[in-house]
Amino acid sequence: MDIDSAVDLLNKNEKAVLSAVSSSPKFVSEVSEGLGIDRNAVLNAARKLFAGGLVRLTGEIRISYALSELGKRYLKDGLPEQLIFDNISKSGEASYSDLAKLRLDKDELNAGIGVLRRAGSIKVTNDVIRINNADSEPIRLKNALLARIADGSTVTETDDLKDMVKRKIIEKTEIVKDRVEITQEGLKALKSPNFSRESIDKLTTESIKDWKGREFREYDIDAKPPSPLSGKRHITKTFVSIIKDALVSMGFTEMQSNYAESSFWNFDVMMFRQDHPDRDIQDTVYIGGAEAKVPRDVLGRVKSVYENGFETSRNNRSIGYMAEFDEKKSRVLIMRGHTTATTFRYIRDHISKNKDSPAKFFSVGKVFRNETPDQTHLPEFYQVEGVVYDDNLNISHLIGYIKEFYSRIGMSKIRLKPTYNPYTEPSLEVQAFSKKLNKWIEVGNSGVFRPETLHPFGLDKNLVAWGFGLDRMLMVRLGLLDIRDVYGAFADLDLLRSVETSKLFGEQ
Ligand code: PHE
């Protein structure tokens, strides 16, 4: 852009600031005072001029000193060293208990004595303090310094000054000043014939009414506006909606249950051994002070399968754990560690009550584990759970559902690996490929429920089910290295503000 057109883009404030610094560099506050315009307006104008290369902005640090409340009191009543010195001077010596009568607290007394000792003005032997050098000049200089600071005179940074800053008698502040200095381009702009051309700066009702024959300031239509910050839905919430939509479109119905759960629904019903390490305080969040209510009938049947197994046919039988089942452990109240607790509540309330109808349920909900947060773990995270009940289901159906679900949310690149679960057999771990990280990441776990877990509900058909870690899936979709970038105190706000929802759509 040539200089004349650049000048056409300047508004009144910008022109005024440029003229103000034409003969010598000035601080923003000086320009503001000189022109009678607000400091921020000057700063904005200066920044615009800077962006156009018409001025340079340089920071300069100015140090200023002022008396603290303590300093003001000392200026009036005397510094501790002064009071102590005067007191001892009267008789040439004093004891600590004599000095205790001065209106000084312990710290002030010690500071004062320390200062006088280091200056060689006094000598302390045992409890007796004597004058060593009767010259009161050093104290007089300090008083003078306090007085200079009080009346705003300039001072140099002497040892006395540093000492009094340390003792909080004097406050030191550093102020950064913005200095505006005109450039060669800026000088050319001032000389441009367009500089003094009268033009209408702002569109107002008045200026629009009376516009004929008048000139308007040009607008730079290529200028980037500042991006306003506004409220935004957290990316996780959008991901939750996408996942729910996919499952609903596959014919699933949503299930829900509470965060607080009994160990019975979280563990026992799934035949976790009662001494299973998952029940450890390290992994489970316990709620103290109350016991959970557990339905008697289901509890009795689970206990019986646990202890003695069952047999409905040669192909559907188990010997159980042949170990004692402790009902007290079932009533221990915890925060649910997986949404499979919810699945089993639905198995009792819906599936076992309509044994002849196929059923497909899902849930997306929070679960809690007593974990220290790290790159891939959070103590509180979302699980995507699904369960299917129908005739003749087997592991191929499970694989089919998992693949279909992942392809519907645009994450087709997944693989399955055999794994172990106390309540499913066979069991499959689900891994998704992260393009950004160029590696496979575990995103979930699944399987066919063991007959022992279904017998207490009178079910003998296969049920296939899964639990996926929604946050892990989010990491893959967004290419995150650290899950804490999106949650908690160290979340990356710029990322959360700028991340585009479109990242969650389409094939990843
Ligand atoms: N509950 C399992 C987990 O938390 C997931 C799962 C659900 C596995 C259902 C098998 C069947 O990882």
Short mmCIF file of C-alpha atoms and ligand atoms in Angstrom, two decimals:
data_model
loop_
_atom_site.label_atom_id
_atom_site.label_comp_id
_atom_site.label_asym_id
_atom_site.label_seq_id
_atom_site.Cartn_x
_atom_site.Cartn_y
_atom_site.Cartn_z
CA MET A 1 0.00 0.00 0.00
CA ASP A 2 1.39 3.45 -0.81
CA ILE A 3 1.76 5.97 1.96
CA ASP A 4 -1.11 8.21 0.79
CA SER A 5 -3.59 5.33 0.89
CA ALA A 6 -2.23 4.26 4.26
CA VAL A 7 -2.94 7.75 5.56
CA ASP A 8 -6.52 7.49 4.28
CA LEU A 9 -7.07 4.59 6.66
CA LEU A 10 -6.03 6.54 9.75
CA ASN A 11 -8.72 7.78 12.07
CA LYS A 12 -8.64 11.00 14.07
CA ASN A 13 -6.97 9.53 17.14
CA GLU A 14 -4.29 7.85 15.09
CA LYS A 15 -3.49 11.06 13.25
CA ALA A 16 -3.39 12.99 16.52
CA VAL A 17 -1.01 10.50 18.13
CA LEU A 18 1.26 10.49 15.09
CA SER A 19 1.44 14.30 15.14
CA ALA A 20 2.06 14.28 18.89
CA VAL A 21 5.20 12.18 18.55
CA SER A 22 6.43 13.88 15.36
CA SER A 23 9.17 15.94 17.01
CA SER A 24 10.28 13.58 19.80
CA PRO A 25 9.44 10.15 21.23
CA LYS A 26 6.85 10.23 24.00
CA PHE A 27 5.36 7.90 26.57
CA VAL A 28 1.77 6.84 26.10
CA SER A 29 0.79 8.63 29.32
CA GLU A 30 2.39 11.88 28.11
CA VAL A 31 0.55 11.70 24.79
CA SER A 32 -2.65 10.92 26.65
CA GLU A 33 -2.25 13.98 28.89
CA GLY A 34 -1.19 16.22 26.03
CA LEU A 35 -4.11 15.30 23.77
CA GLY A 36 -6.67 14.87 26.52
CA ILE A 37 -7.62 11.40 25.31
CA ASP A 38 -7.87 8.28 27.35
CA ARG A 39 -4.68 6.23 27.85
CA ASN A 40 -6.22 3.11 26.31
CA ALA A 41 -7.35 5.02 23.24
CA VAL A 42 -3.78 6.30 22.79
CA LEU A 43 -2.42 2.81 23.24
CA ASN A 44 -4.85 1.41 20.66
CA ALA A 45 -3.97 4.14 18.20
CA ALA A 46 -0.26 3.57 18.83
CA ARG A 47 -0.67 -0.14 18.18
CA LYS A 48 -2.50 0.51 14.92
CA LEU A 49 0.26 2.93 13.86
CA PHE A 50 2.85 0.34 14.89
CA ALA A 51 1.13 -2.35 12.81
CA GLY A 52 1.31 0.01 9.82
CA GLY A 53 5.02 0.67 10.43
CA LEU A 54 4.45 4.36 11.20
CA VAL A 55 5.78 4.26 14.77
CA ARG A 56 8.00 2.07 16.90
CA LEU A 57 6.88 0.98 20.37
CA THR A 58 9.54 0.46 22.97
CA GLY A 59 9.09 -0.54 26.56
CA GLU A 60 11.05 1.15 29.29
CA ILE A 61 11.06 0.18 32.90
CA ARG A 62 10.73 3.00 35.41
CA ILE A 63 11.34 2.29 39.06
CA SER A 64 9.55 4.30 41.67
CA TYR A 65 9.66 4.33 45.46
CA ALA A 66 7.03 5.24 48.01
CA LEU A 67 6.69 5.06 51.78
CA SER A 68 4.66 2.15 53.10
CA GLU A 69 2.27 2.69 56.02
CA LEU A 70 5.15 1.60 58.26
CA GLY A 71 7.46 4.07 56.52
CA LYS A 72 5.00 6.91 57.10
CA ARG A 73 4.83 6.06 60.79
CA TYR A 74 8.63 5.96 61.06
CA LEU A 75 8.93 9.30 59.32
CA LYS A 76 6.65 10.77 61.98
CA ASP A 77 7.77 8.87 65.12
CA GLY A 78 11.33 7.96 64.15
CA LEU A 79 12.97 4.82 62.86
CA PRO A 80 13.47 1.99 65.40
CA GLU A 81 17.26 2.50 65.20
CA GLN A 82 16.74 6.18 66.00
CA LEU A 83 14.55 5.47 69.05
CA ILE A 84 16.95 2.84 70.33
CA PHE A 85 20.01 4.99 69.71
CA ASP A 86 18.45 7.97 71.48
CA ASN A 87 17.41 5.81 74.41
CA ILE A 88 20.87 4.33 74.92
CA SER A 89 22.56 7.71 74.34
CA LYS A 90 20.86 9.15 77.43
CA SER A 91 22.92 7.14 79.87
CA GLY A 92 25.48 5.53 77.54
CA GLU A 93 24.05 2.05 78.04
CA ALA A 94 20.77 0.14 78.34
CA SER A 95 19.50 -3.39 78.85
CA TYR A 96 17.01 -5.28 76.69
CA SER A 97 14.35 -4.81 79.34
CA ASP A 98 14.92 -1.01 79.27
CA LEU A 99 14.41 -1.05 75.51
CA ALA A 100 11.28 -3.17 75.86
CA LYS A 101 9.63 -0.02 77.22
CA LEU A 102 9.94 1.68 73.82
CA ARG A 103 6.83 1.50 71.64
CA LEU A 104 8.36 -1.11 69.33
CA ASP A 105 7.39 -4.71 68.79
CA LYS A 106 9.88 -7.56 68.96
CA ASP A 107 10.71 -7.58 65.25
CA GLU A 108 11.20 -3.83 65.11
CA LEU A 109 13.42 -3.94 68.18
CA ASN A 110 15.59 -6.71 66.73
CA ALA A 111 15.80 -5.01 63.35
CA GLY A 112 16.83 -1.72 64.97
CA ILE A 113 19.49 -3.30 67.19
CA GLY A 114 20.80 -5.33 64.22
CA VAL A 115 21.15 -2.23 62.05
CA LEU A 116 22.99 -0.28 64.78
CA ARG A 117 25.31 -3.20 65.51
CA ARG A 118 26.25 -3.71 61.90
CA ALA A 119 26.94 0.02 61.52
CA GLY A 120 29.23 -0.18 64.56
CA SER A 121 27.16 2.39 66.47
CA ILE A 122 26.51 0.07 69.42
CA LYS A 123 28.11 -2.94 71.10
CA VAL A 124 26.17 -5.71 72.79
CA THR A 125 27.75 -7.63 75.63
CA ASN A 126 25.52 -10.16 77.35
CA ASP A 127 22.38 -8.20 78.12
CA VAL A 128 23.98 -4.76 78.11
CA ILE A 129 24.01 -2.50 75.07
CA ARG A 130 26.50 0.35 74.91
CA ILE A 131 27.17 3.17 72.51
CA ASN A 132 30.28 2.39 70.47
CA ASN A 133 30.21 5.34 68.10
CA ALA A 134 28.20 8.39 69.06
CA ASP A 135 28.01 9.75 65.52
CA SER A 136 24.30 10.08 64.64
CA GLU A 137 24.96 11.09 61.03
CA PRO A 138 24.05 7.68 59.48
CA ILE A 139 20.59 7.86 61.08
CA ARG A 140 20.13 11.44 60.00
CA LEU A 141 20.84 10.34 56.40
CA LYS A 142 18.20 7.67 56.62
CA ASN A 143 15.63 10.13 57.89
CA ALA A 144 16.53 12.44 55.04
CA LEU A 145 16.00 9.60 52.60
CA LEU A 146 12.53 8.90 54.02
CA ALA A 147 11.68 12.57 53.71
CA ARG A 148 12.88 12.71 50.06
CA ILE A 149 10.74 9.72 49.15
CA ALA A 150 7.77 11.23 50.95
CA ASP A 151 7.95 14.42 48.88
CA GLY A 152 8.53 12.56 45.61
CA SER A 153 12.13 13.63 44.95
CA THR A 154 14.31 11.30 42.90
CA VAL A 155 16.55 8.98 44.87
CA THR A 156 19.40 6.65 43.99
CA GLU A 157 19.49 3.04 45.05
CA THR A 158 21.85 3.05 48.05
CA ASP A 159 22.40 0.25 50.60
CA ASP A 160 20.18 2.15 53.05
CA LEU A 161 17.42 2.24 50.45
CA LYS A 162 17.73 -1.48 49.70
CA ASP A 163 17.70 -2.27 53.41
CA MET A 164 14.55 -0.26 53.97
CA VAL A 165 12.85 -1.92 51.00
CA LYS A 166 13.68 -5.27 52.54
CA ARG A 167 12.24 -4.13 55.86
CA LYS A 168 9.05 -3.02 54.04
CA ILE A 169 9.53 0.59 55.14
CA ILE A 170 9.80 1.64 51.51
CA GLU A 171 7.85 0.11 48.64
CA LYS A 172 9.50 -0.36 45.29
CA THR A 173 7.42 -0.59 42.12
CA GLU A 174 8.51 -1.18 38.58
CA ILE A 175 6.35 0.41 35.92
CA VAL A 176 6.67 -0.50 32.30
CA LYS A 177 6.16 2.51 30.09
CA ASP A 178 5.30 2.34 26.44
CA ARG A 179 7.30 4.78 24.42
CA VAL A 180 6.06 5.82 21.01
CA GLU A 181 8.65 6.90 18.47
CA ILE A 182 7.94 7.98 14.90
CA THR A 183 9.58 6.09 12.01
CA GLN A 184 10.71 7.33 8.57
CA GLU A 185 7.44 6.02 7.17
CA GLY A 186 5.58 7.90 9.88
CA LEU A 187 7.34 11.15 8.90
CA LYS A 188 6.37 10.56 5.27
CA ALA A 189 2.78 9.98 6.35
CA LEU A 190 2.75 13.34 8.14
CA LYS A 191 3.83 15.05 4.93
CA SER A 192 1.23 13.30 2.80
CA PRO A 193 -1.36 15.69 1.33
CA ASN A 194 -4.02 13.30 2.59
CA PHE A 195 -2.93 13.75 6.20
CA SER A 196 -4.79 16.99 6.76
CA ARG A 197 -7.77 16.14 4.54
CA GLU A 198 -11.02 16.53 6.44
CA SER A 199 -12.95 13.30 6.45
CA ILE A 200 -15.76 11.81 8.43
CA ASP A 201 -14.33 9.38 10.88
CA LYS A 202 -17.33 7.61 12.32
CA LEU A 203 -20.68 6.71 10.88
CA THR A 204 -23.34 8.33 13.04
CA THR A 205 -26.96 9.27 12.46
CA GLU A 206 -25.77 12.84 11.88
CA SER A 207 -23.01 12.01 9.43
CA ILE A 208 -25.32 9.78 7.39
CA LYS A 209 -27.97 12.51 7.15
CA ASP A 210 -25.52 15.08 5.89
CA TRP A 211 -23.14 13.14 3.69
CA LYS A 212 -23.32 14.85 0.29
CA GLY A 213 -20.04 16.33 -0.85
CA ARG A 214 -18.21 15.12 2.21
CA GLU A 215 -15.49 12.57 2.42
CA PHE A 216 -15.50 9.49 4.58
CA ARG A 217 -12.47 7.79 6.02
CA GLU A 218 -11.63 4.64 4.12
CA TYR A 219 -12.16 1.29 5.72
CA ASP A 220 -9.64 -1.51 5.51
CA ILE A 221 -11.90 -4.37 4.57
CA ASP A 222 -9.03 -6.85 4.76
CA ALA A 223 -8.34 -6.10 8.42
CA LYS A 224 -8.91 -9.06 10.71
CA PRO A 225 -11.39 -8.31 13.48
CA PRO A 226 -10.53 -9.49 16.99
CA SER A 227 -12.20 -12.81 17.67
CA PRO A 228 -14.72 -12.39 20.46
CA LEU A 229 -14.70 -14.91 23.28
CA SER A 230 -18.06 -16.41 23.93
CA GLY A 231 -19.54 -19.36 25.73
CA LYS A 232 -18.92 -22.65 23.99
CA ARG A 233 -20.13 -26.17 24.48
CA HIS A 234 -17.35 -28.41 25.77
CA ILE A 235 -16.13 -30.68 22.96
CA THR A 236 -16.90 -33.75 25.11
CA LYS A 237 -20.58 -32.87 25.22
CA THR A 238 -20.72 -32.75 21.44
CA PHE A 239 -18.94 -36.08 21.24
CA VAL A 240 -21.46 -37.56 23.71
CA SER A 241 -24.30 -36.41 21.41
CA ILE A 242 -22.65 -37.91 18.34
CA ILE A 243 -22.17 -41.23 20.12
CA LYS A 244 -25.73 -41.30 21.43
CA ASP A 245 -27.07 -40.52 17.96
CA ALA A 246 -25.04 -43.37 16.46
CA LEU A 247 -26.34 -45.87 19.01
CA VAL A 248 -29.92 -44.68 18.70
CA SER A 249 -29.61 -45.02 14.92
CA MET A 250 -28.55 -48.64 15.50
CA GLY A 251 -31.76 -49.31 17.43
CA PHE A 252 -30.46 -49.00 21.00
CA THR A 253 -32.43 -47.52 23.90
CA GLU A 254 -30.72 -45.45 26.57
CA MET A 255 -30.37 -46.69 30.15
CA GLN A 256 -29.43 -44.68 33.21
CA SER A 257 -28.54 -45.25 36.84
CA ASN A 258 -26.93 -43.47 39.78
CA TYR A 259 -23.26 -42.70 40.37
CA ALA A 260 -23.43 -44.04 43.92
CA GLU A 261 -23.74 -47.80 43.72
CA SER A 262 -23.54 -50.89 45.93
CA SER A 263 -20.61 -53.26 45.60
CA PHE A 264 -23.28 -55.82 44.81
CA TRP A 265 -24.30 -54.23 41.48
CA ASN A 266 -20.78 -53.11 40.70
CA PHE A 267 -18.98 -56.39 41.50
CA ASP A 268 -20.89 -59.33 42.99
CA VAL A 269 -23.51 -59.62 40.32
CA MET A 270 -20.71 -59.96 37.77
CA MET A 271 -19.04 -62.70 39.78
CA PHE A 272 -16.00 -60.65 40.69
CA ARG A 273 -14.37 -62.67 43.43
CA GLN A 274 -14.91 -60.88 46.72
CA ASP A 275 -11.15 -60.65 47.17
CA HIS A 276 -10.66 -59.41 43.58
CA PRO A 277 -7.97 -56.69 43.36
CA ASP A 278 -10.40 -54.37 41.54
CA ARG A 279 -12.18 -53.95 44.87
CA ASP A 280 -9.01 -52.55 46.35
CA ILE A 281 -9.08 -49.05 47.77
CA GLN A 282 -6.49 -48.18 45.09
CA ASP A 283 -8.99 -48.73 42.30
CA THR A 284 -12.38 -48.06 43.80
CA VAL A 285 -13.81 -44.86 45.25
CA TYR A 286 -15.52 -45.78 48.52
CA ILE A 287 -18.31 -43.78 50.12
CA GLY A 288 -18.07 -43.98 53.87
CA GLY A 289 -20.79 -43.56 56.44
CA ALA A 290 -23.63 -45.51 54.86
CA GLU A 291 -24.56 -48.95 53.60
CA ALA A 292 -26.31 -49.71 50.35
CA LYS A 293 -29.63 -51.56 50.16
CA VAL A 294 -29.38 -54.75 48.14
CA PRO A 295 -32.44 -56.70 46.93
CA ARG A 296 -32.73 -59.91 48.98
CA ASP A 297 -33.91 -62.21 46.20
CA VAL A 298 -31.15 -61.44 43.67
CA LEU A 299 -28.56 -61.38 46.43
CA GLY A 300 -29.56 -64.89 47.51
CA ARG A 301 -29.35 -66.24 43.98
CA VAL A 302 -25.98 -64.60 43.25
CA LYS A 303 -24.62 -65.94 46.55
CA SER A 304 -25.79 -69.44 45.66
CA VAL A 305 -24.14 -69.40 42.20
CA TYR A 306 -20.98 -67.92 43.73
CA GLU A 307 -20.70 -70.60 46.41
CA ASN A 308 -22.07 -73.71 44.69
CA GLY A 309 -22.56 -73.01 40.98
CA PHE A 310 -25.66 -74.28 39.16
CA GLU A 311 -26.81 -76.71 36.50
CA THR A 312 -29.70 -76.24 34.09
CA SER A 313 -28.37 -78.63 31.45
CA ARG A 314 -25.17 -80.46 30.57
CA ASN A 315 -24.15 -77.44 28.48
CA ASN A 316 -25.14 -74.81 30.98
CA ARG A 317 -23.60 -75.53 34.36
CA SER A 318 -20.88 -74.28 36.67
CA ILE A 319 -19.19 -75.34 39.90
CA GLY A 320 -19.05 -71.75 41.18
CA TYR A 321 -16.10 -70.59 43.28
CA MET A 322 -16.70 -73.11 46.07
CA ALA A 323 -15.89 -70.28 48.48
CA GLU A 324 -17.94 -68.39 51.02
CA PHE A 325 -19.86 -65.29 49.91
CA ASP A 326 -19.95 -62.41 52.40
CA GLU A 327 -23.20 -60.39 52.18
CA LYS A 328 -21.67 -57.54 54.18
CA LYS A 329 -19.25 -56.87 51.33
CA SER A 330 -22.20 -56.54 48.94
CA ARG A 331 -23.59 -53.62 50.93
CA VAL A 332 -20.42 -51.52 50.78
CA LEU A 333 -21.31 -48.24 49.08
CA ILE A 334 -19.04 -47.02 46.28
CA MET A 335 -18.97 -44.72 43.26
CA ARG A 336 -19.66 -46.91 40.24
CA GLY A 337 -16.42 -48.04 38.63
CA HIS A 338 -18.05 -49.05 35.36
CA THR A 339 -21.46 -48.66 33.76
CA THR A 340 -21.77 -52.46 33.60
CA ALA A 341 -23.45 -51.97 36.99
CA THR A 342 -26.14 -50.08 35.09
CA THR A 343 -26.34 -52.84 32.48
CA PHE A 344 -27.03 -55.43 35.18
CA ARG A 345 -29.75 -53.31 36.74
CA TYR A 346 -31.41 -53.25 33.29
CA ILE A 347 -30.90 -56.99 32.90
CA ARG A 348 -32.94 -57.42 36.08
CA ASP A 349 -35.56 -54.72 35.41
CA HIS A 350 -36.12 -55.17 31.67
CA ILE A 351 -34.41 -58.10 29.96
CA SER A 352 -35.27 -60.74 32.57
CA LYS A 353 -38.87 -59.50 32.60
CA ASN A 354 -39.29 -59.83 28.82
CA LYS A 355 -37.29 -62.93 28.14
CA ASP A 356 -38.87 -63.54 24.75
CA SER A 357 -38.12 -60.12 23.28
CA PRO A 358 -34.74 -59.15 21.88
CA ALA A 359 -33.30 -56.02 23.51
CA LYS A 360 -30.58 -53.49 22.83
CA PHE A 361 -29.58 -50.97 25.49
CA PHE A 362 -26.81 -48.38 25.77
CA SER A 363 -25.59 -45.85 28.26
CA VAL A 364 -23.12 -42.99 28.18
CA GLY A 365 -22.21 -42.03 31.70
CA LYS A 366 -19.52 -41.15 34.15
CA VAL A 367 -17.59 -43.71 36.12
CA PHE A 368 -15.08 -43.23 38.93
CA ARG A 369 -11.78 -44.87 39.74
CA ASN A 370 -9.33 -43.96 42.42
CA GLU A 371 -6.58 -43.05 40.01
CA THR A 372 -3.89 -40.39 39.92
CA PRO A 373 -4.41 -38.34 36.77
CA ASP A 374 -1.78 -38.81 34.07
CA GLN A 375 -1.60 -38.54 30.28
CA THR A 376 -4.19 -41.24 29.72
CA HIS A 377 -5.98 -41.63 33.06
CA LEU A 378 -8.52 -39.58 34.94
CA PRO A 379 -10.24 -40.42 38.22
CA GLU A 380 -13.57 -39.58 36.59
CA PHE A 381 -14.34 -40.44 32.97
CA TYR A 382 -17.12 -41.37 30.57
CA GLN A 383 -17.98 -44.91 29.52
CA VAL A 384 -20.04 -45.92 26.53
CA GLU A 385 -21.79 -49.14 27.41
CA GLY A 386 -23.91 -51.38 25.21
CA VAL A 387 -25.69 -54.72 25.67
CA VAL A 388 -27.58 -56.91 23.21
CA TYR A 389 -29.97 -59.73 24.06
CA ASP A 390 -31.31 -62.06 21.37
CA ASP A 391 -31.48 -65.70 20.25
CA ASN A 392 -28.26 -67.37 19.16
CA LEU A 393 -25.90 -64.46 19.72
CA ASN A 394 -22.20 -65.21 19.61
CA ILE A 395 -18.89 -63.39 19.44
CA SER A 396 -19.28 -62.64 15.71
CA HIS A 397 -22.35 -60.58 16.51
CA LEU A 398 -20.37 -58.74 19.16
CA ILE A 399 -17.61 -57.97 16.66
CA GLY A 400 -20.23 -56.86 14.16
CA TYR A 401 -21.84 -54.43 16.59
CA ILE A 402 -18.48 -52.97 17.62
CA LYS A 403 -17.33 -52.48 14.02
CA GLU A 404 -20.65 -51.01 12.98
CA PHE A 405 -20.65 -48.57 15.89
CA TYR A 406 -17.11 -47.37 15.26
CA SER A 407 -17.69 -46.97 11.55
CA ARG A 408 -20.82 -44.88 12.27
CA ILE A 409 -18.74 -42.42 14.31
CA GLY A 410 -16.01 -42.29 11.67
CA MET A 411 -13.42 -44.42 13.47
CA SER A 412 -13.29 -47.45 11.18
CA LYS A 413 -9.69 -48.26 11.93
CA ILE A 414 -10.07 -50.52 14.94
CA ARG A 415 -8.76 -53.94 15.93
CA LEU A 416 -9.71 -56.48 18.56
CA LYS A 417 -7.54 -58.53 20.83
CA PRO A 418 -8.46 -61.36 23.22
CA THR A 419 -8.43 -60.30 26.86
CA TYR A 420 -9.70 -61.37 30.28
CA ASN A 421 -12.72 -60.18 32.27
CA PRO A 422 -14.14 -61.97 35.30
CA TYR A 423 -17.66 -61.72 33.86
CA THR A 424 -17.26 -62.32 30.13
CA GLU A 425 -15.94 -65.24 28.11
CA PRO A 426 -14.68 -64.80 25.47
CA SER A 427 -13.56 -61.19 26.02
CA LEU A 428 -12.16 -58.73 23.52
CA GLU A 429 -10.15 -55.58 24.00
CA VAL A 430 -10.86 -52.82 21.47
CA GLN A 431 -8.05 -50.69 20.08
CA ALA A 432 -8.36 -47.71 17.75
CA PHE A 433 -5.64 -46.27 15.55
CA SER A 434 -4.61 -42.70 16.20
CA LYS A 435 -3.32 -41.13 13.01
CA LYS A 436 -1.87 -38.18 14.87
CA LEU A 437 0.04 -40.34 17.34
CA ASN A 438 0.63 -43.06 14.77
CA LYS A 439 -0.20 -45.83 17.19
CA TRP A 440 -2.94 -48.13 18.44
CA ILE A 441 -4.67 -47.02 21.64
CA GLU A 442 -6.87 -49.13 23.89
CA VAL A 443 -10.36 -47.68 23.80
CA GLY A 444 -12.52 -50.39 25.31
CA ASN A 445 -13.36 -53.85 26.38
CA SER A 446 -16.15 -56.26 25.58
CA GLY A 447 -17.35 -59.82 25.70
CA VAL A 448 -20.10 -62.42 25.98
CA PHE A 449 -21.48 -62.56 29.55
CA ARG A 450 -20.64 -65.73 31.42
CA PRO A 451 -23.60 -68.01 32.27
CA GLU A 452 -22.87 -67.56 36.01
CA THR A 453 -23.76 -63.86 35.71
CA LEU A 454 -27.05 -64.59 33.91
CA HIS A 455 -28.35 -67.59 35.84
CA PRO A 456 -29.52 -65.48 38.85
CA PHE A 457 -31.85 -63.68 36.41
CA GLY A 458 -33.15 -66.87 34.88
CA LEU A 459 -31.51 -66.12 31.53
CA ASP A 460 -29.86 -68.82 29.48
CA LYS A 461 -29.40 -67.05 26.13
CA ASN A 462 -26.17 -65.27 25.29
CA LEU A 463 -25.82 -61.54 25.94
CA VAL A 464 -23.06 -59.59 24.26
CA ALA A 465 -21.84 -56.34 25.78
CA TRP A 466 -19.11 -53.69 25.76
CA GLY A 467 -17.75 -50.71 27.61
CA PHE A 468 -15.72 -48.10 25.72
CA GLY A 469 -13.73 -45.24 27.19
CA LEU A 470 -15.22 -42.13 25.65
CA ASP A 471 -12.30 -39.93 26.70
CA ARG A 472 -9.81 -42.27 25.08
CA MET A 473 -11.87 -42.13 21.90
CA LEU A 474 -11.85 -38.34 22.12
CA MET A 475 -8.05 -38.41 22.39
CA VAL A 476 -7.85 -40.43 19.20
CA ARG A 477 -10.27 -38.17 17.35
CA LEU A 478 -8.59 -34.95 18.41
CA GLY A 479 -5.07 -36.37 18.28
CA LEU A 480 -4.44 -35.46 21.92
CA LEU A 481 -1.32 -36.63 23.71
CA ASP A 482 -2.66 -35.78 27.13
CA ILE A 483 -6.26 -36.18 28.26
CA ARG A 484 -5.69 -33.42 30.83
CA ASP A 485 -5.58 -30.93 27.93
CA VAL A 486 -9.37 -31.02 27.87
CA TYR A 487 -10.28 -31.48 31.56
CA GLY A 488 -9.37 -30.02 34.89
CA ALA A 489 -7.15 -27.28 36.20
CA PHE A 490 -4.51 -27.63 33.49
CA ALA A 491 -6.87 -27.78 30.53
CA ASP A 492 -5.64 -26.01 27.44
CA LEU A 493 -8.19 -23.20 27.13
CA ASP A 494 -6.94 -22.07 23.73
CA LEU A 495 -7.48 -25.58 22.44
CA LEU A 496 -10.96 -25.80 23.95
CA ARG A 497 -11.87 -22.41 22.46
CA SER A 498 -10.52 -23.08 19.02
CA VAL A 499 -11.13 -26.79 18.50
CA GLU A 500 -13.54 -27.31 15.63
CA THR A 501 -16.54 -29.55 16.10
CA SER A 502 -15.99 -30.77 12.54
CA LYS A 503 -13.04 -32.76 13.90
CA LEU A 504 -15.60 -35.13 15.38
CA PHE A 505 -17.33 -35.78 12.06
CA GLY A 506 -16.22 -37.71 9.02
CA GLU A 507 -13.71 -40.52 8.85
CA GLN A 508 -10.86 -39.87 11.28
N1 PHE B 1 -16.88 -53.02 32.33
C1 PHE B 1 -15.78 -53.14 31.41
C2 PHE B 1 -14.75 -52.03 31.71
O1 PHE B 1 -15.00 -51.22 32.54
C3 PHE B 1 -16.23 -53.05 29.98
C4 PHE B 1 -17.11 -54.20 29.59
C5 PHE B 1 -18.47 -54.04 29.57
C6 PHE B 1 -16.57 -55.40 29.23
C7 PHE B 1 -19.31 -55.09 29.20
C8 PHE B 1 -17.36 -56.45 28.86
C9 PHE B 1 -18.72 -56.28 28.84
O2 PHE B 1 -13.71 -51.94 31.12
#
